[in-house]
Amino acid sequence: MPVIEVTNLHKRYGDTVAVDDVSFSVERGEIFGILGPNGAGKTTTVECVEGLRAPDRGRVSVLGLDPRRDRAELTQRVGVQLQESELPEKMKVAEAVALYGSFYRRPADGARLIDELGLAYKRDTRFGKLSGGQKQRVSIALALAGSPEIAVLDELTTGLDPQARRDTWQLIEQVRDRGVTILLVTHFMEEAERLCDRIAVIDSGRVVAIDTPAGLVARVDPEQRIRFRPSPALDDRMLRELPEVHTVLRSGDHLTVTGTGALLQAVTSMLARNDIIAADLRVEQTSLDDAFVALTGRRITQEA
Amino acid sequence: MFARITLMELKLTLREVVVPLFVLVLPLGLLLGFGFQPGSRHPDAHLGGQTSAAYIAAIGAGICLAILGLNVLPTALAGYREKGVLRRLATTPVRPVYLLAAQIVLYAAAALFTVAVLIAVGNVLFGTPVPKALPAFLAALLLGIAALFAIGLLVAAVAPSGRAGQGIGMILFFPNLFLGGVYIPREAMPAVLRDIGDYSPLGATLKTMRDAWMGTEPRVAQLAIMAAYAVVAGFAATKLFRWE
């Protein structure tokens, strides 16, 4: 049974339709991504899940609860990390974790949480003195302060440097390994690809596709492309005879082979059988980025 | 949980060094500074028959209330909204209104503490009386807190940012001090100005507190206008307050 169910969600602000028609469901224990360009309606969608906003139409059910009506119960079981939310500057890390923990029925062990998030050496530092990455980690700690079943994380790594971003990803995987279901909002392809079990691609307030990262890619272009320089040279026919191969193109010494399935394995084992070395071997695959462009007709705004 | 939040707010407020400085140290410094002047124990006709020590103790109390209500409260609340603290709290089992209530309780307690210190120090060092009409004094004090804090809440409700809250608060703060008789004693003001000042939020608070301090029953009309400020501003604040 899904832990989050969103059905035909619709939300407008004045004349602007933020969420047009969004439906998806999240299973227990998965990392579910909501991917889309800025202004696609991602944040509004999760705000309806968190109970911060009332949908105009549609149904939202989280752990069988109505986020607006059953707010008291929902907030006990769902941890939230908001985009652009800070703590009072003079509040210390350990104080914040302890205070937020005290809001919940089943507070997490604050000291352990701080340890696990790599904040032990900053526990007595004021929030205002932390770096962007450290603030984000505190924010994650607060989302976990009540031992939630679901954590909703919105634009978690925006503004972080690449190293801090990778550290944060690892952290999220650890959180999931503890059995927390994660709803992740992002506009980073790499992040979605690396973390998510399934992704809902949202564009202009609508769900364009829901699938695994690999599934999304396969939907768009299931072909793989292998380029190499055979040594010694070989007859193209040997490649064409393989069932996985669709086309073979020759340009100078180089061959470009396209196909599907276990293409790479089929080609390399054939080459090995014939004692042919594949020099300069490159495997090109459609990326999630390509898939996104194909699905939405535009490139996502990537940060530098 | 409410106690925990209030305690945390107390810690945070004490770390904002200027707040305790203005709310406690400044009024106390004024009392000590003027109290140790020669003649501070003699009733002064220019101060409505109060000694200058008793007068300055009341002024200190008024400044403390005005700073808390018109400055500290709107700056803190508008800042919390701007930073998303209230919104963040809305995603927890705690309602953000708890934080607002914690601030009001904390600052009201700070005001009562400062006034108690001023009464005690004035009494011990400079022979100022413990407020003679004590129930009336407490009524004046509490209504004054209610009026000034409600105005501060209204500022916090409409101010888009912490800085704007501070700015609007300041615009209200200085005229209030002037009309309240902090710069020149109300007894030395032209009659028109005095009549206006007596019904300004801080002016009414100060006059009723001073009256009760000396044992005169404060004017009901003044207490009523303070209650009116509290109710009208408080109602408007609850209508206009945005959590995000």
Coordinates of C-alpha atoms in Angstrom, one line a residue:
Chain A
M1 CA 0.0 0.0 0.0
P2 CA 1.4 3.4 -1.0
V3 CA 2.4 5.8 1.9
I4 CA 1.7 8.9 -0.2
E5 CA -1.1 9.1 -2.7
V6 CA -1.7 12.3 -4.7
T7 CA -4.7 12.2 -7.1
N8 CA -5.5 14.9 -9.6
L9 CA -4.0 17.6 -7.5
H10 CA -4.8 21.1 -8.7
K11 CA -3.7 24.4 -7.2
R12 CA -3.8 28.0 -8.5
Y13 CA -2.6 31.3 -7.1
G14 CA -4.8 34.0 -8.5
D15 CA -4.5 33.6 -12.3
T16 CA -1.4 31.4 -12.1
V17 CA -2.0 27.7 -12.2
A18 CA 0.9 26.2 -10.1
V19 CA -0.3 22.6 -10.2
D20 CA -2.6 21.6 -13.0
D21 CA -3.1 17.9 -12.7
V22 CA -0.6 15.9 -10.6
S23 CA -1.1 12.3 -9.6
F24 CA 1.5 9.9 -8.2
S25 CA 2.0 7.5 -5.4
V26 CA 5.0 6.7 -3.2
E27 CA 5.7 3.2 -1.8
R28 CA 7.1 2.7 1.6
G29 CA 10.9 2.7 1.8
E30 CA 11.6 4.2 -1.6
I31 CA 13.3 7.5 -2.6
F32 CA 10.7 9.1 -4.8
G33 CA 11.9 12.1 -6.8
I34 CA 9.9 15.0 -8.1
L35 CA 12.0 16.4 -11.0
G36 CA 11.3 19.5 -13.0
P37 CA 12.5 23.0 -13.9
N38 CA 12.0 25.9 -11.6
G39 CA 8.4 27.0 -11.4
A40 CA 7.1 23.6 -12.5
G41 CA 4.9 23.3 -9.4
K42 CA 7.2 20.9 -7.5
T43 CA 7.2 22.9 -4.3
T44 CA 3.5 23.6 -4.3
T45 CA 2.9 19.9 -4.8
V46 CA 4.9 18.8 -1.8
E47 CA 3.5 21.7 0.3
C48 CA 0.1 20.1 -0.3
V49 CA 1.6 16.8 0.9
E50 CA 3.0 18.5 4.0
G51 CA -0.3 20.1 4.8
L52 CA 1.0 23.6 4.4
R53 CA -1.3 24.3 1.6
A54 CA -4.9 23.2 0.8
P55 CA -5.4 21.9 -2.7
D56 CA -8.1 23.5 -4.8
R57 CA -9.0 20.2 -6.2
G58 CA -7.8 16.6 -6.0
R59 CA -7.0 14.3 -3.1
V60 CA -3.9 13.9 -1.0
S61 CA -3.4 11.0 1.4
V62 CA -0.3 10.6 3.4
L63 CA 0.0 7.5 5.6
G64 CA -3.8 7.2 5.2
L65 CA -4.2 10.7 6.7
D66 CA -5.6 13.9 5.2
P67 CA -2.7 16.4 5.6
R68 CA -5.0 19.3 6.4
R69 CA -7.6 17.6 8.6
D70 CA -5.2 15.3 10.4
R71 CA -2.4 17.8 10.8
A72 CA -1.6 16.9 14.4
E73 CA -1.0 13.2 13.5
L74 CA 0.6 13.9 10.2
T75 CA 3.2 16.2 11.5
Q76 CA 4.2 13.6 14.1
R77 CA 5.0 11.1 11.4
V78 CA 6.3 13.3 8.5
G79 CA 9.6 15.2 8.7
V80 CA 10.0 18.2 6.5
Q81 CA 13.0 20.1 5.1
L82 CA 11.8 23.3 3.5
Q83 CA 13.5 25.2 0.8
E84 CA 14.8 28.5 2.1
S85 CA 14.0 28.1 5.8
E86 CA 16.4 29.2 8.4
L87 CA 16.8 29.0 12.2
P88 CA 17.3 31.9 14.5
E89 CA 20.9 33.0 13.9
K90 CA 21.9 32.6 17.6
M91 CA 20.5 29.2 18.1
K92 CA 23.1 26.5 18.5
V93 CA 23.0 23.2 16.5
A94 CA 22.5 21.0 19.5
E95 CA 19.9 23.3 21.0
A96 CA 17.9 23.3 17.7
V97 CA 18.0 19.5 17.4
A98 CA 16.9 19.1 21.1
L99 CA 14.2 21.7 20.8
Y100 CA 12.7 20.2 17.6
G101 CA 13.0 16.7 19.1
S102 CA 10.9 17.9 22.0
F103 CA 8.0 18.6 19.7
Y104 CA 7.5 14.9 18.9
R105 CA 6.1 11.8 20.6
R106 CA 9.1 9.7 19.6
P107 CA 12.1 12.1 19.5
A108 CA 15.2 10.8 17.8
D109 CA 18.4 10.6 19.9
G110 CA 19.7 14.1 19.4
A111 CA 23.4 13.4 20.0
R112 CA 23.3 10.4 17.7
L113 CA 21.5 12.3 15.0
I114 CA 24.1 15.1 15.2
D115 CA 26.9 12.5 15.0
E116 CA 25.4 10.7 12.0
L117 CA 25.0 14.0 10.1
G118 CA 28.7 14.8 10.8
L119 CA 27.8 17.8 12.9
A120 CA 29.4 16.7 16.2
Y121 CA 32.2 19.2 15.9
K122 CA 29.6 22.0 15.3
R123 CA 27.2 21.1 18.0
D124 CA 27.8 24.3 20.0
T125 CA 28.1 26.5 17.0
R126 CA 25.4 29.1 16.3
F127 CA 23.3 28.6 13.2
G128 CA 24.4 31.9 11.8
K129 CA 28.0 30.8 11.8
L130 CA 27.5 27.7 9.8
S131 CA 28.4 27.2 6.1
G132 CA 25.7 26.5 3.5
G133 CA 26.4 22.7 3.6
Q134 CA 26.3 22.6 7.4
K135 CA 23.0 24.5 7.5
Q136 CA 21.5 22.0 5.1
R137 CA 22.7 19.2 7.3
V138 CA 21.1 20.8 10.3
S139 CA 18.0 21.2 8.3
I140 CA 18.0 17.4 7.5
A141 CA 18.7 16.7 11.2
L142 CA 15.6 18.7 12.1
A143 CA 13.5 16.9 9.5
L144 CA 14.6 13.6 11.2
A145 CA 14.2 14.9 14.8
G146 CA 10.9 13.2 15.3
S147 CA 11.9 9.8 13.9
P148 CA 9.6 10.2 10.9
E149 CA 8.3 7.5 8.6
I150 CA 8.4 9.9 5.7
A151 CA 10.9 12.7 5.1
V152 CA 10.1 15.4 2.5
L153 CA 13.2 17.1 1.3
D154 CA 12.9 20.2 -1.0
E155 CA 15.8 21.4 -3.1
L156 CA 18.2 19.9 -0.6
T157 CA 21.5 20.5 -2.4
T158 CA 20.8 23.8 -4.1
G159 CA 23.6 26.2 -3.4
L160 CA 26.0 23.6 -2.2
D161 CA 29.4 22.9 -3.7
P162 CA 29.9 19.6 -5.5
Q163 CA 31.6 17.9 -2.6
A164 CA 29.0 18.9 -0.1
R165 CA 26.3 17.8 -2.6
R166 CA 27.9 14.3 -2.8
D167 CA 28.2 14.1 1.0
T168 CA 24.5 15.0 1.3
W169 CA 23.5 12.4 -1.2
Q170 CA 25.3 9.7 0.8
L171 CA 23.5 11.0 3.8
I172 CA 20.1 10.6 2.2
E173 CA 20.9 7.0 1.2
Q174 CA 21.8 6.3 4.9
V175 CA 18.5 7.8 5.9
R176 CA 16.6 5.6 3.5
D177 CA 18.5 2.6 4.7
R178 CA 17.0 3.3 8.1
G179 CA 13.6 2.7 6.5
V180 CA 12.5 6.2 6.0
T181 CA 10.5 6.9 2.9
I182 CA 11.9 9.9 1.1
L183 CA 10.1 12.4 -1.1
L184 CA 12.8 14.4 -2.8
V185 CA 12.2 17.6 -4.8
T186 CA 15.0 18.5 -7.1
H187 CA 16.0 20.1 -10.4
F188 CA 19.3 18.4 -10.6
M189 CA 19.5 15.5 -13.0
E190 CA 22.5 14.0 -11.4
E191 CA 20.9 14.0 -8.0
A192 CA 17.7 12.4 -9.3
E193 CA 19.6 9.8 -11.2
R194 CA 21.9 9.0 -8.3
L195 CA 19.3 8.9 -5.5
C196 CA 15.8 8.1 -6.8
D197 CA 14.2 4.7 -7.1
R198 CA 11.5 6.4 -9.1
I199 CA 11.0 9.9 -10.5
A200 CA 8.0 11.9 -11.5
V201 CA 8.9 14.4 -14.1
I202 CA 6.8 17.5 -13.7
D203 CA 6.5 20.3 -16.2
S204 CA 4.2 23.3 -16.1
G205 CA 2.1 21.8 -13.3
R206 CA 1.6 18.4 -15.0
V207 CA 3.2 15.0 -14.6
V208 CA 5.0 14.2 -17.8
A209 CA 6.2 10.7 -16.9
I210 CA 6.8 8.5 -13.8
D211 CA 9.4 5.8 -14.0
T212 CA 12.7 4.6 -12.7
P213 CA 15.7 6.7 -13.9
A214 CA 16.7 3.9 -16.3
G215 CA 13.1 3.5 -17.4
L216 CA 12.8 7.2 -18.3
V217 CA 15.9 7.0 -20.3
A218 CA 14.8 3.8 -22.1
R219 CA 11.4 5.4 -22.9
V220 CA 13.1 8.1 -24.9
D221 CA 15.8 6.3 -26.7
P222 CA 16.5 2.7 -25.8
E223 CA 19.5 2.6 -28.1
Q224 CA 23.1 2.4 -27.0
R225 CA 26.0 3.5 -29.0
I226 CA 29.5 1.9 -29.0
R227 CA 32.5 3.4 -30.7
F228 CA 35.8 1.8 -31.0
R229 CA 38.8 1.2 -33.3
P230 CA 39.2 -2.6 -34.0
S231 CA 42.7 -4.0 -34.2
P232 CA 43.1 -5.8 -36.4
A233 CA 40.4 -4.6 -38.6
L234 CA 37.3 -6.7 -38.9
D235 CA 34.5 -7.4 -41.3
D236 CA 31.3 -5.4 -40.5
R237 CA 29.2 -8.5 -41.2
M238 CA 30.5 -10.2 -38.0
L239 CA 28.9 -7.4 -36.1
R240 CA 25.7 -7.2 -38.1
E241 CA 25.1 -10.9 -37.4
L242 CA 24.7 -10.3 -33.7
P243 CA 21.0 -10.0 -32.8
E244 CA 21.7 -7.0 -30.5
V245 CA 23.2 -4.9 -33.2
H246 CA 21.0 -2.6 -35.3
T247 CA 23.5 -0.6 -37.4
V248 CA 27.2 -0.4 -38.0
L249 CA 28.8 2.8 -39.3
R250 CA 32.4 3.1 -40.4
S251 CA 34.3 6.3 -40.3
G252 CA 38.0 5.9 -41.0
D253 CA 39.4 3.3 -38.6
H254 CA 36.5 3.8 -36.2
L255 CA 33.3 1.8 -36.0
T256 CA 30.1 3.0 -34.4
V257 CA 27.7 0.3 -33.5
T258 CA 24.2 0.9 -32.3
G259 CA 21.8 -1.6 -30.7
T260 CA 19.8 -2.6 -27.7
G261 CA 19.9 -5.0 -24.8
A262 CA 23.2 -6.4 -23.7
L263 CA 24.9 -4.8 -26.7
L264 CA 28.2 -4.1 -25.1
Q265 CA 28.6 -7.7 -23.8
A266 CA 27.6 -9.2 -27.2
V267 CA 30.1 -7.0 -29.1
T268 CA 33.0 -7.4 -26.7
S269 CA 32.7 -11.2 -26.3
M270 CA 32.5 -11.5 -30.1
L271 CA 35.7 -9.4 -30.4
A272 CA 37.3 -11.5 -27.7
R273 CA 36.4 -14.8 -29.5
N274 CA 38.2 -13.4 -32.6
D275 CA 41.2 -12.0 -30.7
I276 CA 40.3 -8.5 -31.8
I277 CA 41.2 -5.6 -29.5
A278 CA 38.8 -2.7 -29.2
A279 CA 40.9 0.4 -28.9
D280 CA 39.5 3.8 -27.8
L281 CA 36.3 2.0 -26.7
R282 CA 33.4 4.4 -25.8
V283 CA 29.9 3.6 -24.7
E284 CA 27.4 6.3 -25.2
Q285 CA 24.1 6.1 -23.5
T286 CA 21.1 8.4 -23.5
S287 CA 21.3 10.3 -20.2
L288 CA 18.5 11.4 -18.0
D289 CA 19.2 14.9 -19.2
D290 CA 18.5 13.8 -22.8
A291 CA 15.4 12.0 -21.6
F292 CA 14.2 15.1 -19.8
V293 CA 14.6 17.2 -22.9
A294 CA 12.7 14.7 -25.0
L295 CA 9.9 14.5 -22.4
T296 CA 9.4 18.2 -21.8
G297 CA 10.8 19.7 -24.9
R298 CA 13.3 21.8 -23.1
R299 CA 16.5 21.7 -21.1
I300 CA 16.3 22.0 -17.4
T301 CA 17.9 25.1 -15.9
Q302 CA 21.1 23.7 -14.5
E303 CA 23.1 25.6 -12.0
A304 CA 26.8 25.9 -12.5
Chain B
M1 CA 6.7 22.3 25.3
F2 CA 5.5 25.9 25.5
A3 CA 7.8 26.3 28.5
R4 CA 10.7 24.9 26.4
I5 CA 10.1 27.3 23.5
T6 CA 9.8 30.2 25.9
L7 CA 13.0 29.2 27.6
M8 CA 14.8 29.0 24.3
E9 CA 13.5 32.4 23.3
L10 CA 14.8 33.7 26.6
K11 CA 18.3 32.3 25.8
L12 CA 18.2 33.7 22.3
T13 CA 17.1 37.1 23.6
L14 CA 19.9 37.3 26.1
R15 CA 22.3 36.5 23.3
E16 CA 21.0 39.6 21.5
V17 CA 23.1 41.7 23.8
V18 CA 21.4 45.0 22.9
V19 CA 18.0 43.8 24.0
P20 CA 18.8 43.3 27.7
L21 CA 20.9 46.4 27.5
F22 CA 18.0 48.6 26.4
V23 CA 15.3 46.8 28.3
L24 CA 17.0 46.6 31.7
V25 CA 20.3 48.3 31.8
L26 CA 19.2 51.6 30.2
P27 CA 16.2 52.2 32.5
L28 CA 18.2 51.2 35.5
G29 CA 21.1 53.5 34.4
L30 CA 18.7 56.4 34.0
L31 CA 17.3 55.9 37.5
L32 CA 20.8 55.6 39.0
G33 CA 22.1 58.6 37.0
F34 CA 19.3 60.9 38.0
G35 CA 18.7 59.4 41.4
F36 CA 22.2 60.3 42.6
Q37 CA 21.8 63.9 41.5
P38 CA 21.3 66.2 44.5
G39 CA 17.7 67.0 45.3
S40 CA 16.4 63.9 43.6
R41 CA 14.4 63.0 46.8
H42 CA 12.5 66.3 46.9
P43 CA 9.0 66.5 45.5
D44 CA 9.1 68.7 42.5
A45 CA 6.1 70.9 41.5
H46 CA 7.3 70.8 37.9
L47 CA 6.9 67.0 37.9
G48 CA 3.4 67.1 39.3
G49 CA 4.7 66.8 42.8
Q50 CA 6.8 63.7 42.2
T51 CA 10.4 63.5 43.2
S52 CA 12.8 63.4 40.2
A53 CA 13.9 59.9 41.2
A54 CA 10.3 58.6 41.2
Y55 CA 9.6 60.4 37.9
I56 CA 12.7 58.9 36.2
A57 CA 11.8 55.5 37.5
A58 CA 8.4 55.8 35.8
I59 CA 10.1 57.1 32.6
G60 CA 12.5 54.1 32.6
A61 CA 9.5 51.8 32.9
G62 CA 7.8 53.5 30.0
I63 CA 11.0 53.3 27.8
C64 CA 11.3 49.6 28.6
L65 CA 7.7 48.9 27.6
A66 CA 8.0 51.0 24.4
I67 CA 11.2 49.3 23.4
L68 CA 9.8 45.9 24.0
G69 CA 6.5 46.5 22.3
L70 CA 7.4 48.8 19.4
N71 CA 10.9 47.6 18.7
V72 CA 11.9 44.2 20.0
L73 CA 8.6 42.4 19.3
P74 CA 8.0 43.5 15.7
T75 CA 11.6 43.0 14.7
A76 CA 11.8 39.5 16.2
L77 CA 8.5 38.3 14.8
A78 CA 8.8 39.8 11.3
G79 CA 12.4 38.4 11.2
Y80 CA 11.1 34.9 12.1
R81 CA 8.6 35.1 9.4
E82 CA 11.1 36.4 6.9
K83 CA 13.6 33.6 7.7
G84 CA 10.9 31.0 7.4
V85 CA 11.1 30.0 11.1
L86 CA 7.3 30.3 11.5
R87 CA 6.8 28.2 8.3
R88 CA 9.3 25.6 9.4
L89 CA 7.4 25.3 12.7
A90 CA 4.1 24.9 10.9
T91 CA 5.4 21.5 9.6
T92 CA 6.0 20.2 13.1
P93 CA 3.4 19.2 15.7
V94 CA 3.9 22.7 17.2
R95 CA 1.8 25.5 15.8
P96 CA 3.7 28.7 15.0
V97 CA 1.3 30.6 17.2
Y98 CA 3.2 29.0 20.2
L99 CA 6.3 30.9 19.2
L100 CA 4.3 34.2 19.0
A101 CA 2.8 33.5 22.4
A102 CA 6.2 32.6 23.8
Q103 CA 7.6 35.9 22.7
I104 CA 4.7 37.9 24.2
V105 CA 5.0 36.0 27.5
L106 CA 8.8 36.5 27.6
Y107 CA 8.7 40.2 26.8
A108 CA 5.9 40.8 29.2
A109 CA 7.8 39.0 31.9
A110 CA 10.9 41.1 31.0
A111 CA 8.8 44.3 31.4
L112 CA 7.4 43.2 34.8
F113 CA 11.0 42.3 35.9
T114 CA 12.4 45.7 34.9
V115 CA 9.6 47.5 36.6
A116 CA 10.0 45.5 39.7
V117 CA 13.7 46.2 39.7
L118 CA 13.1 49.9 39.2
I119 CA 10.6 50.0 42.1
A120 CA 13.0 48.1 44.4
V121 CA 16.1 50.0 43.5
G122 CA 14.3 53.4 43.7
N123 CA 12.8 52.5 47.0
V124 CA 16.0 51.3 48.6
L125 CA 18.4 53.9 47.2
F126 CA 16.3 57.0 46.6
G127 CA 13.3 56.6 48.9
T128 CA 10.7 56.4 46.1
P129 CA 7.5 54.8 47.3
V130 CA 6.4 51.3 46.4
P131 CA 3.3 52.2 44.2
K132 CA 0.8 53.5 46.7
A133 CA -2.3 52.5 44.7
L134 CA -0.9 49.1 43.8
P135 CA -3.9 47.5 42.1
A136 CA -4.4 50.6 40.0
F137 CA -0.6 50.6 39.2
L138 CA -0.7 46.9 38.1
A139 CA -3.8 47.6 36.0
A140 CA -2.0 50.6 34.4
L141 CA 1.1 48.5 33.8
L142 CA -0.7 45.5 32.3
L143 CA -2.9 47.7 30.1
G144 CA 0.2 49.6 29.0
I145 CA 1.9 46.3 28.1
A146 CA -1.2 45.1 26.3
A147 CA -1.6 48.4 24.3
L148 CA 2.1 48.7 23.3
F149 CA 2.5 45.0 22.5
A150 CA -0.7 44.9 20.4
I151 CA 0.6 47.8 18.4
G152 CA 3.9 45.9 18.0
L153 CA 2.1 42.8 16.8
L154 CA 0.2 44.9 14.3
V155 CA 3.6 46.2 13.0
A156 CA 4.9 42.6 12.8
A157 CA 1.7 41.7 11.0
V158 CA 2.2 44.2 8.2
A159 CA 6.0 44.5 8.0
P160 CA 7.4 42.5 5.1
S161 CA 10.7 41.8 6.8
G162 CA 12.6 42.0 10.1
R163 CA 14.3 45.2 9.0
A164 CA 11.0 46.8 7.9
G165 CA 9.5 45.8 11.2
Q166 CA 12.3 47.6 13.0
G167 CA 11.9 50.6 10.7
I168 CA 8.1 51.0 11.3
G169 CA 8.6 50.3 15.0
M170 CA 11.1 53.2 15.1
I171 CA 8.8 55.5 13.3
L172 CA 6.2 54.9 16.1
F173 CA 8.8 54.7 18.9
F174 CA 10.2 58.3 18.9
P175 CA 6.9 60.2 18.6
N176 CA 5.5 58.0 21.4
L177 CA 8.5 58.9 23.6
F178 CA 7.9 62.5 22.8
L179 CA 4.2 62.5 23.4
G180 CA 4.6 60.3 26.4
G181 CA 6.7 63.0 28.1
V182 CA 10.0 61.2 28.0
Y183 CA 12.0 64.0 26.4
I184 CA 10.2 66.9 28.3
P185 CA 8.0 66.1 31.3
R186 CA 4.3 66.3 30.4
E187 CA 3.9 69.0 33.1
A188 CA 6.2 71.2 31.1
M189 CA 4.3 70.7 27.8
P190 CA 1.9 73.2 26.2
A191 CA -1.6 72.2 27.2
V192 CA -2.6 71.0 23.7
L193 CA 0.3 68.7 23.4
R194 CA -0.2 67.4 26.9
D195 CA -3.9 66.6 26.1
I196 CA -2.9 64.7 23.0
G197 CA 0.0 63.0 24.8
D198 CA -2.2 61.9 27.7
Y199 CA -4.2 59.7 25.2
S200 CA -1.2 58.4 23.2
P201 CA -0.4 54.8 23.9
L202 CA 2.8 55.5 25.9
G203 CA 1.5 58.8 27.3
A204 CA -1.6 57.2 28.8
T205 CA 0.5 54.4 30.2
L206 CA 3.0 56.7 31.8
K207 CA 0.5 59.1 33.3
T208 CA -1.7 56.3 34.8
M209 CA 1.4 54.6 36.2
R210 CA 2.7 57.8 37.7
D211 CA -0.7 58.6 39.2
A212 CA -1.0 55.2 40.8
W213 CA 2.6 55.3 42.0
M214 CA 1.8 58.5 43.9
G215 CA -1.5 57.1 45.3
T216 CA -3.8 59.0 43.0
E217 CA -6.4 56.9 41.2
P218 CA -5.7 57.0 37.5
R219 CA -8.3 58.5 35.2
V220 CA -10.7 55.8 33.9
A221 CA -10.7 57.5 30.4
Q222 CA -7.0 56.9 30.1
L223 CA -7.2 53.3 31.2
A224 CA -10.1 52.9 28.7
I225 CA -8.1 54.3 25.8
M226 CA -5.2 51.9 26.6
A227 CA -7.6 49.0 26.6
A228 CA -9.0 50.3 23.3
Y229 CA -5.5 50.4 21.7
A230 CA -4.9 46.8 22.9
V231 CA -8.2 45.6 21.5
V232 CA -8.2 47.4 18.2
A233 CA -4.5 46.9 17.3
G234 CA -4.7 43.3 18.6
F235 CA -7.8 42.5 16.5
A236 CA -6.2 44.1 13.4
A237 CA -3.0 42.2 14.0
T238 CA -4.8 38.8 14.2
K239 CA -6.7 39.7 11.0
L240 CA -3.6 40.8 9.1
F241 CA -1.0 38.5 10.4
R242 CA 0.7 36.4 7.8
W243 CA 2.6 33.3 8.8
E244 CA 4.7 33.3 5.6

